[in-house]
Coordinates of C-alpha atoms in Angstrom, one line a residue:
M1 CA 41.6 1.2 39.6
R2 CA 38.4 1.2 38.0
L3 CA 38.3 -0.5 34.1
R4 CA 36.4 1.4 31.7
C5 CA 33.8 0.3 29.9
A6 CA 32.3 2.0 26.5
V7 CA 28.7 1.0 25.4
L8 CA 28.7 2.2 21.6
D9 CA 25.5 3.4 19.5
D10 CA 23.8 4.0 22.9
F11 CA 21.6 6.5 20.4
Q12 CA 18.4 6.5 22.9
N13 CA 20.8 6.9 26.3
A14 CA 19.3 3.7 27.3
A15 CA 21.6 1.7 28.1
T16 CA 21.7 2.1 31.4
E17 CA 17.8 2.4 32.0
V18 CA 17.0 -1.1 31.1
A19 CA 19.7 -2.9 33.1
D20 CA 20.8 -2.5 36.7
W21 CA 24.8 -1.8 35.9
S22 CA 25.1 -1.5 40.1
P23 CA 26.7 -4.4 40.9
L24 CA 29.6 -3.3 38.5
A25 CA 29.8 0.2 40.6
D26 CA 33.2 -0.9 42.3
D27 CA 35.1 -2.3 39.5
V28 CA 34.2 -0.2 36.4
E29 CA 33.5 3.0 35.0
V30 CA 30.6 2.8 32.2
V31 CA 30.6 5.3 29.7
S32 CA 27.7 6.0 27.1
F33 CA 27.9 6.9 23.6
T34 CA 24.8 8.3 22.0
T35 CA 26.6 8.8 18.5
H36 CA 27.8 6.6 16.3
F37 CA 31.5 6.8 15.4
P38 CA 31.6 7.1 11.8
D39 CA 35.1 5.3 11.6
E40 CA 37.8 3.4 12.3
D41 CA 40.4 6.7 13.2
A42 CA 37.1 7.9 15.3
L43 CA 37.0 4.9 17.1
A44 CA 40.5 4.1 17.7
D45 CA 40.9 7.4 19.6
A46 CA 37.8 7.1 21.1
L47 CA 38.6 3.8 22.6
A48 CA 41.7 4.1 23.5
D49 CA 41.0 4.4 27.2
F50 CA 38.6 1.5 27.5
D51 CA 39.4 -1.9 28.7
I52 CA 35.8 -3.0 28.1
V53 CA 33.5 -2.5 24.7
V54 CA 29.6 -3.1 24.7
T55 CA 28.5 -2.4 20.6
L56 CA 24.9 -3.2 19.5
R57 CA 24.5 -6.4 16.8
E58 CA 26.5 -5.5 13.9
R59 CA 27.1 -1.7 13.0
V60 CA 30.4 -1.5 14.3
P61 CA 33.1 -4.2 12.8
F62 CA 36.1 -4.7 14.9
P63 CA 38.8 -5.8 12.0
A64 CA 42.2 -6.7 13.0
S65 CA 43.2 -3.4 12.4
L66 CA 41.1 -2.0 15.1
I67 CA 41.7 -4.2 17.6
A68 CA 45.4 -3.9 17.0
R69 CA 45.1 -0.2 18.1
L70 CA 42.8 -0.3 20.6
P71 CA 45.9 -2.0 23.5
R72 CA 43.6 -2.0 26.5
L73 CA 40.8 -4.0 25.3
R74 CA 40.6 -7.1 27.4
L75 CA 36.1 -7.6 26.7
L76 CA 34.2 -7.1 23.8
I77 CA 30.2 -8.0 24.3
A78 CA 28.2 -7.7 21.1
S79 CA 24.6 -8.6 21.6
G80 CA 23.2 -11.2 19.7
M81 CA 24.8 -14.9 19.5
R82 CA 26.1 -14.7 16.3
N83 CA 28.4 -11.6 14.7
S84 CA 30.0 -11.1 11.0
V85 CA 31.9 -8.2 11.7
I86 CA 34.5 -9.1 14.2
D87 CA 37.8 -10.5 13.6
Y88 CA 37.5 -13.5 16.2
A89 CA 41.3 -14.3 15.5
A90 CA 42.9 -11.5 16.3
A91 CA 40.8 -10.8 19.6
E92 CA 42.4 -14.2 20.2
A93 CA 45.8 -13.1 19.0
H94 CA 45.8 -9.9 21.3
G95 CA 44.3 -11.2 24.2
V96 CA 40.6 -10.0 23.7
T97 CA 37.7 -12.2 25.0
V98 CA 34.1 -11.6 22.9
C99 CA 30.8 -12.6 24.4
G100 CA 27.6 -12.1 23.3
T101 CA 23.6 -12.2 24.7
A102 CA 20.6 -13.6 24.4
S103 CA 18.6 -11.5 21.3
S104 CA 14.7 -12.1 20.7
S105 CA 12.7 -12.8 17.8
T106 CA 9.7 -11.1 18.3
P107 CA 10.3 -7.8 17.7
P108 CA 11.8 -8.1 14.2
V109 CA 8.2 -9.9 13.2
E110 CA 6.2 -7.2 15.0
L111 CA 8.3 -4.7 13.1
T112 CA 8.3 -6.5 9.9
W113 CA 4.3 -6.5 10.5
A114 CA 4.1 -2.8 10.9
L115 CA 6.0 -1.7 7.7
L116 CA 3.7 -4.0 5.7
L117 CA 0.6 -2.4 7.3
G118 CA 2.0 0.9 7.3
L119 CA 2.7 0.2 3.4
A120 CA -0.8 -1.6 2.8
R121 CA -3.2 1.1 4.0
G122 CA -0.9 4.4 3.7
I123 CA -0.7 5.0 7.6
V124 CA 2.0 7.6 7.6
V125 CA 0.4 9.3 4.2
E126 CA -3.4 9.6 5.6
S127 CA -1.8 10.8 9.1
D128 CA 0.5 13.2 7.9
A129 CA -2.5 14.3 5.4
L130 CA -5.0 14.5 8.9
R131 CA -2.4 16.3 10.9
G132 CA -1.4 19.0 8.5
G133 CA -4.4 20.1 7.0
G134 CA -4.7 18.0 3.8
P135 CA -7.1 15.4 2.4
W136 CA -9.7 13.8 3.9
Q137 CA -9.1 10.5 2.9
S138 CA -6.4 10.5 -0.4
T139 CA -5.6 6.0 -0.9
V140 CA -7.1 3.7 -1.4
G141 CA -5.8 0.7 1.1
A142 CA -4.6 -2.9 -0.4
D143 CA -6.0 -5.7 1.0
L144 CA -4.3 -9.0 3.1
H145 CA -7.1 -11.2 3.4
G146 CA -6.8 -13.6 0.3
R147 CA -3.5 -12.0 -1.2
R148 CA -0.5 -14.0 -1.2
L149 CA 2.2 -13.5 1.2
G150 CA 5.5 -14.5 0.0
L151 CA 8.5 -15.1 2.3
L152 CA 12.2 -15.5 1.7
G153 CA 13.2 -17.3 4.3
L154 CA 11.6 -19.3 6.5
G155 CA 13.6 -19.5 10.0
K156 CA 13.0 -17.9 13.3
I157 CA 11.4 -15.0 12.1
G158 CA 10.2 -16.2 8.8
S159 CA 7.7 -18.8 10.4
R160 CA 6.4 -16.2 12.8
V161 CA 5.6 -13.8 9.8
A162 CA 4.3 -16.8 8.3
Q163 CA 1.9 -17.1 11.0
V164 CA 0.3 -13.8 11.5
G165 CA -0.4 -13.6 7.7
L166 CA -2.1 -16.7 7.8
A167 CA -4.1 -15.4 10.6
F168 CA -4.9 -12.2 8.5
G169 CA -6.4 -14.9 5.8
M170 CA -3.6 -14.9 3.4
H171 CA -2.0 -17.4 1.5
V172 CA 1.4 -17.9 2.5
S173 CA 4.0 -19.4 0.4
A174 CA 7.9 -19.6 0.9
W175 CA 11.4 -19.7 -0.7
S176 CA 14.5 -20.5 0.1
Q177 CA 17.8 -22.4 -1.0
N178 CA 17.7 -25.5 2.0
L179 CA 13.7 -25.1 2.1
T180 CA 12.3 -28.6 2.4
K181 CA 8.4 -29.4 1.7
E182 CA 8.3 -31.3 4.9
Y183 CA 9.2 -28.1 7.2
A184 CA 7.2 -26.0 4.9
D185 CA 4.4 -28.2 5.7
E186 CA 5.1 -28.6 9.0
V187 CA 4.6 -24.5 9.5
G188 CA 1.6 -24.5 7.3
V189 CA 2.9 -22.8 4.2
H190 CA 3.4 -23.4 0.2
L191 CA 6.5 -24.1 -0.6
A192 CA 7.6 -22.1 -3.8
A193 CA 8.6 -24.2 -6.8
S194 CA 11.5 -21.4 -6.9
K195 CA 12.1 -17.7 -5.7
E196 CA 11.1 -16.5 -9.4
E197 CA 8.0 -18.1 -8.7
L198 CA 7.5 -16.4 -5.1
L199 CA 8.5 -13.4 -6.7
A200 CA 5.6 -13.2 -9.3
E201 CA 3.0 -14.6 -7.2
S202 CA 3.5 -12.6 -4.2
D203 CA 1.5 -9.1 -3.3
Y204 CA 3.9 -9.1 -0.3
V205 CA 7.7 -10.6 -0.5
S206 CA 9.1 -10.2 3.0
V207 CA 13.0 -10.7 3.6
H208 CA 13.9 -12.9 6.0
L209 CA 17.2 -14.8 5.7
A210 CA 20.9 -14.8 6.8
L211 CA 23.4 -12.5 4.9
S212 CA 26.1 -14.8 3.2
D213 CA 27.6 -15.4 0.8
R214 CA 24.5 -16.9 -1.3
T215 CA 22.0 -14.6 -0.1
R216 CA 24.2 -11.0 -0.8
G217 CA 22.4 -9.2 -3.7
L218 CA 19.5 -12.1 -3.9
L219 CA 17.3 -9.7 -4.9
G220 CA 18.6 -7.8 -8.4
A221 CA 17.2 -5.8 -11.0
P222 CA 16.3 -8.8 -12.6
E223 CA 14.0 -10.2 -9.7
L224 CA 12.4 -7.2 -8.7
A225 CA 11.5 -7.3 -12.3
L226 CA 9.3 -10.4 -11.5
L227 CA 7.2 -8.3 -9.0
K228 CA 3.6 -7.1 -9.5
P229 CA 3.4 -3.2 -10.2
T230 CA 0.7 -4.0 -7.3
A231 CA 3.2 -5.8 -4.9
Y232 CA 5.0 -4.3 -1.9
L233 CA 8.8 -5.3 -0.9
I234 CA 9.5 -5.6 3.1
N235 CA 13.2 -6.0 3.8
T236 CA 14.2 -6.0 7.5
S237 CA 17.3 -8.5 7.2
R238 CA 20.2 -7.2 5.3
A239 CA 20.2 -4.6 2.8
A240 CA 22.9 -5.9 0.9
I241 CA 20.4 -9.1 0.2
V242 CA 18.3 -6.3 -1.7
D243 CA 20.8 -4.5 -4.7
Q244 CA 19.7 -0.9 -3.4
D245 CA 20.4 0.5 -6.7
A246 CA 17.8 -1.3 -8.4
L247 CA 15.3 -0.9 -5.6
L248 CA 15.8 3.0 -5.9
A249 CA 15.1 2.3 -9.9
A250 CA 11.8 0.2 -9.0
L251 CA 10.3 2.5 -6.5
H252 CA 11.5 5.8 -8.6
E253 CA 9.9 4.1 -11.8
G254 CA 7.0 2.8 -10.2
R255 CA 7.3 -0.7 -11.1
I256 CA 6.2 -1.6 -7.2
A257 CA 3.9 -0.4 -5.4
G258 CA 6.7 -0.4 -2.0
A259 CA 9.0 -1.0 -0.2
G260 CA 9.0 -0.7 3.6
V261 CA 13.1 -1.5 4.5
D262 CA 14.4 -1.2 7.8
V263 CA 18.1 -1.9 7.2
F264 CA 20.7 0.3 4.8
D265 CA 23.7 -0.4 3.0
V266 CA 25.4 2.5 5.6
E267 CA 23.9 3.2 8.9
P268 CA 23.1 5.4 10.3
L269 CA 22.5 7.1 7.0
P270 CA 23.9 9.5 5.7
A271 CA 21.5 13.0 5.6
D272 CA 22.1 12.7 1.4
H273 CA 21.4 9.5 0.7
P274 CA 19.0 9.1 -1.5
M275 CA 17.2 6.3 0.5
R276 CA 16.1 9.0 2.6
T277 CA 13.6 10.8 -0.3
A278 CA 13.0 7.6 -2.5
P279 CA 9.4 7.8 -3.1
R280 CA 6.7 4.5 -2.3
L281 CA 9.3 3.8 0.2
L282 CA 8.6 3.7 4.6
A283 CA 11.5 3.4 5.9
T284 CA 12.7 3.0 9.5
P285 CA 16.3 3.5 11.3
H286 CA 17.2 -0.4 12.0
L287 CA 14.7 -0.5 14.5
G288 CA 13.8 -4.5 14.3
Y289 CA 15.7 -5.5 17.3
V290 CA 15.3 -2.1 19.0
S291 CA 12.6 -3.1 21.9
Q292 CA 12.4 -2.3 26.0
A293 CA 12.7 -6.3 26.2
N294 CA 15.4 -6.8 23.8
Y295 CA 17.3 -3.9 25.3
A296 CA 16.7 -5.5 28.6
T297 CA 18.4 -8.6 27.7
Y298 CA 21.3 -6.9 25.6
Y299 CA 22.4 -4.5 28.4
G300 CA 21.2 -6.9 31.4
Q301 CA 23.4 -10.3 29.9
A302 CA 25.9 -7.7 28.7
V303 CA 26.4 -7.1 32.9
E304 CA 26.3 -10.7 33.3
D305 CA 29.6 -11.2 31.2
I306 CA 31.0 -8.3 32.6
Q307 CA 30.7 -9.8 35.8
A308 CA 31.7 -13.5 34.8
Y309 CA 34.7 -12.0 33.0
L310 CA 35.8 -10.6 36.6
A311 CA 35.4 -13.6 38.1
G312 CA 37.7 -15.3 35.6
S313 CA 34.9 -17.7 34.3
P314 CA 33.3 -16.2 31.0
V315 CA 29.8 -16.9 29.9
R316 CA 27.9 -16.6 26.6
R317 CA 31.8 -16.4 24.4
L318 CA 31.9 -16.0 20.9
P319 CA 32.4 -17.6 18.0

């Protein structure tokens, strides 16, 4: 009897197109789910008959309570090599092997700039007007050259965002709790003396921090109040780093020029969520990691993970 493998949140129905699953054909039946399961009960019902689950990033939590309700589960594969929503102790206790895949930092870098440029030049507003018979030119674009880009975080993603900003002729500053002047100098950016200084002096602020107890709620109402009224905020990292209610208030009250957001407190975003109708907001449905090359890596290595598990030698084990 073949094992059953569930692929979760395959919204584009791309998992079996971007990778070759044929090496598993004799041993594994692959079932792709193109819609999101809204809660643990729905997940437990849907996955009850599956031995293997492939999940995207940290979208679907696997707490101890869910793992206990999946007695057939033997292998859980998450894209990326870090996942904070899987209870690893519970997985081990129930005999579930957890594996990961590689993940490229390039797609979120590119999306960060898509959002920033889209906001700065009013791309969506002008495109909609042109296609809908609206006014010919209704916005005056914000400049990048000579303006200051402030980066919260200068890791793999932040440092590459910095290089693009420098190429545009921007002045680039960075801050994080552990950032040193030596590393900032190595990247070629200014080390801001404080988070507050970075926020107050930047024309564009982009978030590139991992979510932790130290960064959760890092930008609340007091911090957003430091931004210039002409400033733009970009968040392609984690929604919880920015207080969502404070951001919505700043957008509705016109206290910042705009925001580009790819991450939300609830995903997928409910139809009536206020982020869907907020003014001055350019939003995308968590596309930071969604690219052809990254998906080919995720699902191609998921196949490798399954093959290795079936051979008795699991690879890329988490944590």
